[in-house]
Coordinates of C-alpha atoms and ligand atoms in Angstrom, one line a residue:
M1 CA -9.3 29.9 -42.8
A2 CA -11.1 31.1 -39.7
E3 CA -9.1 34.4 -39.6
Y4 CA -9.5 35.1 -43.3
E5 CA -12.3 36.4 -45.4
A6 CA -12.6 36.1 -49.2
V7 CA -13.8 39.0 -51.3
I8 CA -15.3 38.2 -54.7
G9 CA -16.6 40.3 -57.5
L10 CA -18.0 38.8 -60.8
E11 CA -18.0 40.0 -64.4
V12 CA -20.7 38.1 -66.4
H13 CA -21.1 38.2 -70.1
A14 CA -24.6 37.3 -71.3
Q15 CA -25.3 36.8 -75.0
L16 CA -28.6 38.5 -75.9
T17 CA -31.2 36.4 -77.8
T18 CA -31.6 38.8 -80.7
N19 CA -32.0 37.2 -84.2
T20 CA -29.3 39.5 -85.6
K21 CA -26.0 40.9 -84.5
L22 CA -25.4 44.2 -82.6
F23 CA -24.4 46.4 -85.6
C24 CA -25.3 44.4 -88.7
A25 CA -28.1 42.1 -90.0
C26 CA -26.1 38.8 -89.8
P27 CA -27.8 36.0 -87.9
T28 CA -26.6 35.1 -84.5
R29 CA -27.5 31.4 -84.8
F30 CA -25.3 28.9 -83.0
G31 CA -23.9 25.9 -84.8
D32 CA -23.8 27.2 -88.4
G33 CA -20.8 26.4 -90.6
P34 CA -17.6 28.4 -90.0
N35 CA -17.8 32.0 -91.3
E36 CA -21.3 31.5 -92.8
N37 CA -22.8 34.5 -90.9
V38 CA -20.3 37.2 -91.7
C39 CA -20.7 40.5 -93.7
P40 CA -18.3 43.5 -94.3
V41 CA -19.5 45.2 -91.1
C42 CA -18.8 42.3 -88.6
A43 CA -15.7 41.3 -90.6
G44 CA -14.3 44.8 -90.0
M45 CA -13.9 45.9 -93.6
P46 CA -12.8 49.5 -93.9
G47 CA -15.4 52.1 -94.7
V48 CA -18.5 50.3 -93.3
L49 CA -20.8 51.9 -90.8
P50 CA -22.3 50.1 -87.8
V51 CA -25.9 50.7 -86.9
M52 CA -27.2 49.6 -83.4
N53 CA -29.8 46.9 -83.1
D54 CA -32.7 48.4 -81.2
R55 CA -33.8 45.0 -79.8
A56 CA -30.4 44.6 -78.1
L57 CA -31.0 47.9 -76.4
E58 CA -34.4 46.8 -75.3
Y59 CA -33.1 43.6 -73.8
A60 CA -30.2 45.3 -72.0
C61 CA -32.7 47.8 -70.5
K62 CA -35.1 45.1 -69.4
M63 CA -32.3 43.3 -67.5
A64 CA -31.4 46.7 -65.9
M65 CA -35.0 47.1 -64.7
A66 CA -35.2 43.6 -63.4
I67 CA -32.3 44.3 -61.0
D68 CA -33.4 47.9 -60.2
A69 CA -30.5 49.5 -62.0
T70 CA -30.6 53.1 -63.3
I71 CA -30.8 53.4 -67.1
N72 CA -28.7 56.3 -68.3
L73 CA -30.7 58.1 -71.0
T74 CA -27.5 58.8 -72.9
S75 CA -24.6 56.3 -73.1
I76 CA -21.6 56.1 -75.3
F77 CA -20.1 53.3 -77.4
A78 CA -16.3 53.1 -77.1
R79 CA -13.5 51.3 -78.9
K80 CA -11.5 48.9 -76.9
N81 CA -8.3 48.4 -78.9
Y82 CA -6.3 45.2 -79.0
F83 CA -5.0 42.7 -81.5
Y84 CA -6.1 39.1 -81.7
P85 CA -6.8 37.0 -84.7
D86 CA -10.5 36.6 -83.8
L87 CA -11.0 40.4 -83.8
P88 CA -10.6 41.5 -87.4
K89 CA -11.3 45.2 -86.7
G90 CA -8.5 45.5 -84.2
Y91 CA -10.9 46.8 -81.6
Q92 CA -14.1 45.7 -79.8
I93 CA -17.1 48.0 -79.7
S94 CA -18.0 48.3 -76.0
Q95 CA -19.0 50.9 -73.5
Y96 CA -16.6 52.4 -71.1
E97 CA -17.1 55.8 -69.6
Q98 CA -20.8 56.2 -69.9
P99 CA -22.3 52.7 -69.7
L100 CA -26.0 52.1 -70.3
C101 CA -26.9 51.1 -66.8
E102 CA -25.5 51.5 -63.3
H103 CA -26.3 50.8 -59.6
G104 CA -28.3 47.6 -59.7
R105 CA -28.8 44.9 -57.1
V106 CA -29.5 41.2 -56.9
E107 CA -30.8 39.4 -53.8
I108 CA -29.5 36.0 -53.0
E109 CA -30.4 33.4 -50.4
T110 CA -27.4 32.4 -48.3
A111 CA -27.0 30.1 -45.2
A112 CA -27.2 33.3 -43.1
G113 CA -30.4 34.6 -44.8
T114 CA -31.0 37.0 -47.7
K115 CA -28.1 39.1 -48.9
T116 CA -28.0 41.9 -51.5
V117 CA -25.2 41.9 -54.1
G118 CA -24.6 45.3 -55.7
V119 CA -24.2 45.5 -59.5
T120 CA -21.9 48.3 -60.5
R121 CA -22.8 48.5 -64.2
I122 CA -24.3 46.8 -67.2
H123 CA -23.0 47.8 -70.6
M124 CA -23.5 46.6 -74.1
E125 CA -20.7 45.2 -76.3
E126 CA -20.1 43.0 -79.2
D127 CA -18.6 39.5 -79.0
A128 CA -15.4 38.4 -80.8
G129 CA -14.9 35.4 -83.1
K130 CA -13.4 32.1 -82.2
N131 CA -10.0 30.6 -82.7
I132 CA -10.1 26.8 -83.3
H133 CA -6.9 24.9 -82.8
S134 CA -6.8 21.7 -84.7
S135 CA -5.9 18.6 -82.7
T136 CA -4.8 16.6 -85.8
E137 CA -3.1 19.2 -87.9
N138 CA -0.6 21.8 -86.8
K139 CA -3.0 24.6 -87.7
S140 CA -5.4 27.1 -86.2
F141 CA -8.6 28.3 -87.8
V142 CA -10.7 31.5 -87.2
D143 CA -14.5 31.4 -87.2
L144 CA -16.0 34.9 -87.3
N145 CA -19.6 33.9 -86.9
R146 CA -19.7 35.2 -83.3
C147 CA -18.1 38.5 -84.2
G148 CA -20.6 41.3 -83.5
V149 CA -23.0 39.1 -81.5
P150 CA -24.6 41.3 -78.8
L151 CA -23.5 40.8 -75.2
I152 CA -24.2 42.6 -72.0
E153 CA -21.5 42.7 -69.4
I154 CA -22.8 42.7 -65.9
V155 CA -20.2 43.8 -63.3
S156 CA -20.8 43.2 -59.7
E157 CA -19.5 45.0 -56.6
P158 CA -17.0 43.0 -54.6
D159 CA -19.8 42.0 -52.3
M160 CA -19.5 38.2 -52.1
R161 CA -17.7 36.5 -49.3
S162 CA -17.6 32.8 -50.4
S163 CA -17.8 30.6 -53.5
E164 CA -21.3 29.6 -52.4
E165 CA -22.5 33.2 -52.5
A166 CA -20.8 33.6 -55.9
V167 CA -22.7 30.6 -57.3
A168 CA -26.0 31.8 -55.7
Y169 CA -25.5 35.2 -57.4
L170 CA -24.7 33.6 -60.7
K171 CA -27.7 31.3 -60.6
E172 CA -30.0 34.2 -59.7
L173 CA -28.6 36.3 -62.5
R174 CA -29.0 33.5 -65.0
S175 CA -32.5 32.8 -63.8
I176 CA -33.5 36.4 -64.2
L177 CA -32.0 36.6 -67.7
V178 CA -33.8 33.5 -68.9
Y179 CA -37.1 34.6 -67.3
L180 CA -36.8 37.8 -69.2
G181 CA -36.1 35.8 -72.4
V182 CA -33.1 38.1 -73.2
C183 CA -30.5 35.3 -72.9
D184 CA -30.8 31.5 -73.2
G185 CA -28.4 31.0 -70.3
N186 CA -26.5 28.2 -72.0
M187 CA -23.2 28.0 -70.3
E188 CA -21.8 25.2 -72.5
E189 CA -22.4 27.2 -75.7
G190 CA -20.9 30.3 -74.0
S191 CA -24.1 32.3 -73.9
F192 CA -23.6 32.9 -70.2
R193 CA -20.0 33.2 -69.0
C194 CA -18.2 34.6 -66.0
D195 CA -14.8 35.9 -64.9
A196 CA -14.3 35.8 -61.1
N197 CA -12.2 38.3 -59.2
V198 CA -10.9 36.9 -55.9
S199 CA -9.0 38.3 -53.0
V200 CA -8.5 37.4 -49.4
R201 CA -8.0 39.6 -46.3
R202 CA -7.8 39.1 -42.6
K203 CA -11.2 39.3 -40.9
G204 CA -11.8 42.8 -39.6
D205 CA -9.5 44.5 -42.2
K206 CA -11.1 47.5 -43.9
N207 CA -8.9 47.3 -47.1
F208 CA -9.2 44.6 -49.8
G209 CA -6.3 42.4 -50.6
T210 CA -4.8 42.2 -54.0
R211 CA -7.1 40.3 -56.4
A212 CA -6.6 37.7 -59.1
E213 CA -9.0 37.5 -62.0
I214 CA -10.0 34.0 -63.1
K215 CA -11.2 33.9 -66.7
N216 CA -14.1 32.1 -68.4
V217 CA -15.1 29.3 -66.1
N218 CA -17.8 27.4 -67.8
S219 CA -20.1 25.8 -65.2
F220 CA -21.4 26.6 -61.8
R221 CA -19.4 23.7 -60.3
N222 CA -16.2 25.0 -61.9
V223 CA -16.9 28.5 -60.7
Q224 CA -17.1 27.1 -57.2
R225 CA -14.0 24.9 -57.6
A226 CA -11.9 27.7 -59.1
I227 CA -12.8 30.3 -56.4
D228 CA -12.2 27.8 -53.6
Y229 CA -8.8 26.9 -55.1
E230 CA -7.9 30.6 -55.5
I231 CA -8.9 31.4 -51.9
G232 CA -6.7 28.6 -50.6
R233 CA -3.8 29.8 -52.8
H234 CA -4.1 33.3 -51.5
I235 CA -4.2 32.2 -47.9
D236 CA -1.1 30.0 -48.4
C237 CA 0.7 33.0 -50.0
I238 CA -0.2 35.2 -47.0
E239 CA 0.8 32.6 -44.5
D240 CA 4.1 32.1 -46.3
G241 CA 4.7 35.8 -46.4
E242 CA 4.6 35.9 -50.2
A243 CA 3.2 38.8 -52.0
I244 CA 0.1 38.2 -54.1
V245 CA 0.5 39.5 -57.6
Q246 CA -2.5 41.1 -59.4
E247 CA -2.9 38.9 -62.5
T248 CA -5.2 37.1 -64.8
R249 CA -5.4 33.3 -64.2
L250 CA -7.0 30.4 -66.1
F251 CA -8.8 27.5 -64.4
D252 CA -7.7 24.0 -65.4
A253 CA -10.8 21.9 -64.8
N254 CA -9.0 18.6 -65.1
K255 CA -6.3 19.5 -62.6
G256 CA -8.6 21.6 -60.4
V257 CA -6.0 24.4 -60.3
T258 CA -5.7 28.0 -61.6
Q259 CA -2.6 29.0 -63.5
S260 CA -1.1 32.4 -64.3
M261 CA -2.1 33.6 -67.8
R262 CA -0.7 37.1 -67.7
G263 CA 0.5 39.5 -65.0
K264 CA -0.2 43.2 -64.5
E265 CA 2.9 44.1 -66.5
E266 CA 1.4 42.4 -69.6
A267 CA -2.0 43.8 -68.9
H268 CA -3.5 45.5 -71.9
D269 CA -3.8 49.2 -72.3
Y270 CA -6.9 49.3 -74.4
R271 CA -6.8 53.0 -75.2
Y272 CA -10.5 53.3 -75.0
F273 CA -12.0 56.2 -76.9
P274 CA -15.6 57.0 -78.1
D275 CA -16.4 55.3 -81.3
P276 CA -16.7 58.1 -84.0
D277 CA -18.9 55.9 -86.2
L278 CA -21.6 55.5 -83.7
V279 CA -24.0 58.2 -82.3
P280 CA -24.6 58.3 -78.5
V281 CA -27.3 55.8 -77.5
R282 CA -30.4 57.7 -76.4
V283 CA -33.2 56.0 -74.4
E284 CA -36.7 57.7 -74.3
P285 CA -38.4 57.6 -70.9
S286 CA -41.6 56.4 -72.7
W287 CA -39.7 53.3 -74.0
I288 CA -38.7 52.5 -70.4
E289 CA -42.3 52.7 -69.4
R290 CA -43.4 50.4 -72.2
W291 CA -40.7 47.9 -71.5
R292 CA -41.5 47.9 -67.8
G293 CA -45.0 46.9 -68.6
E294 CA -43.7 43.9 -70.6
L295 CA -41.6 42.5 -67.8
P296 CA -42.8 39.1 -66.6
E297 CA -43.1 38.0 -63.0
L298 CA -39.5 37.6 -61.9
P299 CA -38.0 34.6 -60.0
A300 CA -37.9 36.3 -56.6
A301 CA -41.5 37.5 -56.8
K302 CA -42.6 34.1 -58.0
R303 CA -40.8 32.4 -55.2
E304 CA -42.6 34.6 -52.7
R305 CA -45.9 34.0 -54.3
F306 CA -45.4 30.2 -54.3
I307 CA -44.7 30.3 -50.6
A308 CA -47.7 32.6 -49.8
K309 CA -50.3 31.1 -52.2
Y310 CA -49.4 27.4 -52.2
G311 CA -47.9 27.1 -48.7
L312 CA -44.7 25.6 -50.1
P313 CA -41.5 25.5 -48.0
E314 CA -38.9 28.0 -49.1
Y315 CA -36.7 25.3 -50.5
D316 CA -39.4 23.9 -52.8
A317 CA -40.4 27.4 -53.9
G318 CA -36.8 28.0 -54.8
V319 CA -36.4 24.8 -56.8
L320 CA -39.7 25.2 -58.7
T321 CA -39.1 28.8 -59.7
A322 CA -35.5 28.6 -60.8
E323 CA -36.8 28.0 -64.3
R324 CA -39.9 29.6 -65.6
E325 CA -41.1 26.5 -67.4
V326 CA -40.9 24.3 -64.3
A327 CA -42.9 26.9 -62.4
D328 CA -45.5 27.0 -65.2
Y329 CA -45.6 23.2 -65.2
F330 CA -46.2 23.2 -61.5
E331 CA -49.0 25.7 -61.7
A332 CA -50.7 24.0 -64.5
A333 CA -50.7 20.7 -62.6
V334 CA -52.0 22.3 -59.4
G335 CA -54.8 23.8 -61.5
V336 CA -56.0 20.3 -62.3
H337 CA -55.4 18.7 -58.9
P338 CA -55.0 21.3 -56.1
E339 CA -52.5 19.5 -53.9
P340 CA -49.5 21.8 -54.2
K341 CA -47.1 20.0 -51.8
K342 CA -47.8 16.6 -53.4
I343 CA -47.4 17.9 -56.9
A344 CA -44.2 19.7 -55.8
N345 CA -42.8 16.5 -54.5
W346 CA -43.5 14.6 -57.7
I347 CA -41.9 17.3 -59.8
M348 CA -38.8 17.7 -57.6
S349 CA -38.1 14.0 -57.2
E350 CA -39.5 11.7 -59.9
L351 CA -39.9 14.2 -62.8
M352 CA -36.6 15.9 -62.3
R353 CA -34.8 12.6 -61.9
E354 CA -36.2 11.4 -65.2
L355 CA -35.4 14.7 -67.0
N356 CA -31.9 14.6 -65.7
E357 CA -31.4 11.0 -66.8
C358 CA -32.4 11.7 -70.4
G359 CA -30.9 15.2 -70.4
E360 CA -34.1 16.8 -71.6
S361 CA -35.8 20.1 -70.5
I362 CA -39.3 20.1 -69.2
R363 CA -40.5 21.9 -72.3
G364 CA -40.3 18.7 -74.4
C365 CA -41.6 16.5 -71.7
R366 CA -44.3 14.1 -73.0
L367 CA -45.9 13.7 -69.6
R368 CA -47.9 17.0 -69.5
P369 CA -48.9 18.7 -66.3
E370 CA -52.5 17.4 -66.6
G371 CA -51.1 13.8 -66.8
L372 CA -49.0 14.3 -63.6
A373 CA -51.9 15.9 -61.8
K374 CA -54.2 12.9 -62.8
L375 CA -51.6 10.4 -61.5
V376 CA -51.5 12.2 -58.1
R377 CA -55.3 12.4 -58.1
I378 CA -55.6 8.6 -58.8
I379 CA -53.2 7.9 -55.9
D380 CA -55.1 10.2 -53.6
S381 CA -58.3 8.4 -54.5
G382 CA -56.8 5.2 -53.3
A383 CA -57.2 3.5 -56.7
I384 CA -53.5 2.7 -56.8
S385 CA -50.9 3.0 -54.1
G386 CA -48.1 5.6 -54.1
K387 CA -45.6 2.7 -54.6
I388 CA -47.3 1.6 -57.8
G389 CA -47.5 5.2 -58.8
K390 CA -43.7 5.4 -58.6
Q391 CA -43.2 2.1 -60.4
I392 CA -45.3 3.2 -63.4
F393 CA -44.0 6.8 -63.5
G394 CA -41.1 6.0 -65.8
D395 CA -43.5 4.5 -68.4
L396 CA -45.8 7.5 -68.2
F397 CA -42.9 9.9 -68.5
R398 CA -41.6 8.3 -71.6
S399 CA -45.0 7.6 -73.3
G400 CA -47.0 10.6 -72.1
E401 CA -49.9 8.2 -71.9
D402 CA -53.1 9.1 -69.9
P403 CA -52.5 7.6 -66.4
E404 CA -56.1 6.3 -66.2
A405 CA -56.0 4.5 -69.5
Y406 CA -52.5 3.1 -68.6
I407 CA -53.7 1.8 -65.2
A408 CA -56.8 0.2 -66.7
A409 CA -54.9 -1.4 -69.5
K410 CA -52.4 -2.9 -67.2
G411 CA -55.0 -4.0 -64.6
L412 CA -53.1 -2.1 -61.9
A413 CA -56.0 -0.7 -60.0
Q414 CA -55.9 -1.3 -56.3
I415 CA -58.2 -4.1 -55.1
S416 CA -60.7 -2.2 -52.9
D417 CA -63.4 -4.7 -53.2
A418 CA -63.9 -6.4 -49.8
G419 CA -65.3 -9.5 -51.5
A420 CA -62.3 -10.0 -53.7
L421 CA -59.8 -9.4 -50.8
D422 CA -61.7 -11.5 -48.4
A423 CA -60.7 -14.7 -50.2
V424 CA -57.0 -13.7 -50.3
V425 CA -57.0 -12.9 -46.6
D426 CA -58.5 -16.3 -45.9
E427 CA -56.0 -18.1 -48.1
V428 CA -53.0 -16.4 -46.3
L429 CA -54.3 -17.1 -42.8
A430 CA -55.0 -20.7 -43.8
A431 CA -51.5 -21.1 -45.1
C432 CA -49.9 -19.8 -41.9
P433 CA -51.5 -21.6 -38.9
G434 CA -48.4 -21.2 -36.8
E435 CA -48.3 -17.4 -37.1
V436 CA -52.1 -17.2 -36.5
A437 CA -51.6 -19.1 -33.3
R438 CA -48.8 -16.8 -32.2
Y439 CA -50.8 -13.8 -33.0
K440 CA -53.7 -15.0 -31.0
A441 CA -51.3 -15.7 -28.1
G442 CA -50.5 -11.9 -28.1
E443 CA -47.8 -11.4 -30.7
K444 CA -49.7 -8.5 -32.3
K445 CA -46.7 -7.3 -34.4
L446 CA -47.3 -10.2 -36.7
T447 CA -50.0 -8.0 -38.4
G448 CA -47.1 -6.7 -40.6
F449 CA -46.2 -10.2 -41.6
F450 CA -49.8 -10.9 -42.7
V451 CA -50.1 -7.7 -44.6
G452 CA -46.8 -8.4 -46.4
Q453 CA -48.1 -11.9 -47.5
I454 CA -51.4 -10.4 -48.8
M455 CA -49.5 -7.6 -50.6
Q456 CA -47.3 -10.2 -52.2
K457 CA -50.2 -12.3 -53.4
T458 CA -51.9 -9.2 -54.9
K459 CA -48.7 -7.8 -56.4
G460 CA -49.1 -4.8 -54.1
Q461 CA -52.6 -4.0 -55.4
A462 CA -54.5 -4.6 -52.2
N463 CA -55.9 -1.5 -50.5
P464 CA -53.9 -1.5 -47.3
K465 CA -56.6 0.1 -45.3
L466 CA -59.1 -2.6 -46.2
V467 CA -56.6 -5.3 -45.6
G468 CA -56.1 -4.0 -42.1
E469 CA -59.8 -4.0 -41.4
L470 CA -60.3 -7.5 -42.8
L471 CA -57.4 -8.8 -40.7
A472 CA -58.6 -7.2 -37.6
A473 CA -62.1 -8.7 -38.1
K474 CA -60.8 -12.2 -38.8
L475 CA -58.2 -12.5 -36.1
G476 CA -60.5 -11.0 -33.6
Ligands
ADP501 P1 -11.1 45.5 -64.4 O1 -11.8 46.3 -65.5 O2 -9.6 45.6 -64.5 O3 -11.5 44.0 -64.5 P2 -12.8 46.6 -62.4 O4 -12.5 47.6 -61.4 O5 -13.9 46.8 -63.4 O6 -11.5 46.1 -63.0 O7 -13.3 45.3 -61.5 C1 -13.7 44.1 -62.0 C2 -14.3 43.3 -60.9 O8 -13.4 43.0 -59.9 C3 -15.6 43.8 -60.3 O9 -16.6 42.8 -60.3 C4 -15.1 44.2 -58.9 O10 -16.2 44.0 -58.0 C5 -14.1 43.2 -58.6 N1 -13.0 43.6 -57.6 C6 -12.4 44.8 -57.6 N2 -11.5 44.8 -56.6 C7 -11.6 43.5 -56.0 C8 -10.9 42.9 -54.9 N3 -9.9 43.5 -54.2 N4 -11.2 41.6 -54.6 C9 -12.1 41.0 -55.3 N5 -12.8 41.5 -56.3 C10 -12.5 42.8 -56.7
MG502 MG1 -12.0 42.5 -65.5
ZN503 ZN1 -22.4 41.0 -90.2

């Protein structure tokens, strides 16, 4: 591997969150019954006329602005011709020669620091339908609900050099899209999908090697696995003196390998041409200004602000800002109890663990930011220990109960009353005359033993600081 370098470029398809399709008024809802959301336009009946959805244009342009791409004030829809049962028109409406946006860039964090990945273009296009192959009958079905759903395709420059960089780029892209609210980023439902182009060359070579394109890998982990497999395969080919063929491959997630789907000879000639039914897309500069004003704070800016304003480590800032809702949750909690690092720790460890376990997003979380902030404040005040805080966290997470009320009802408050603890300390010392004698003879490390006994007797509720003071006083 040492002498080789991978070259990776990604093509991402992101489904836009418009309510209706790109060229008709059919709903884009996921999960409806087969062929429920279909009309003559998206079913490709002859004689119909497509009309572009303005909202899709707005969303595509917002993404372009977020990655500093140039918006072409005029762009052209083109027909990409091919036959497949899920494409009733016999062509997909896409953009080819004059795409909507060009020359963007995305910054990613790598082991070697910040790196810029170039974005060649973003264009608008419609999705195709879906073929469903029955596992019980010898039949296939076609669902056209997805036909005409608006997508943007984001094509990167071949700027990435490892699978880690590719995944970092994808995560950043997804994060930006979701922040903007223009894509829900759901990879399982196919709202965010990616084809990876991979080649390998000897380090120092100026020219790129022959690439293979891996189709539709459906999770970050599989993108990483597929690329790593492909890099290894290319290196083996080169070492064995075999030629690498330019081809399209599919990743088999069960076997962890890529397999040839079609070679260059079978590659489609799509015969692109401008769609005669659609006028050129024109964007007014005044619209761009209006949309720019509507852009939210984006992940990279938020990350920088979290570092500067809250003094968080880069890592924490990255985790907390990957999703806008997590970032909002953090800021709301810090507003109630201004201890950013402590709040960050609770969110990144306990809260995220619970959310992962029940597979929920932070949006529906019953424990609101105020509740979490209160819990941290109660611990800071010494009323309960951090350990008890962690023990009760699961209950609070599930019930959303007010931490103060919960702690009072369960009688969990730390015993900080010297009078009450005094008796417990006496009891423990009386029960362990041997240890007391050893302590007095100089075995000072027995303090830990006494503290342990007292904690056990009080179910962990004794104020450790007070216990230390009482012990020191009594043992002289
Ligand atoms: P196509 O339309 O056939 O997929 P493009 O020229 O649009 O071809 O390239 C698609 C993607 O492939 C882009 O993301 C680009 O960065 C990437 N790419 C091009 N050449 C290489 C290469 N030699 N190795 C890796 N990726 C490449
Ligand atoms: Mg391609
Ligand atoms: Zn329709």
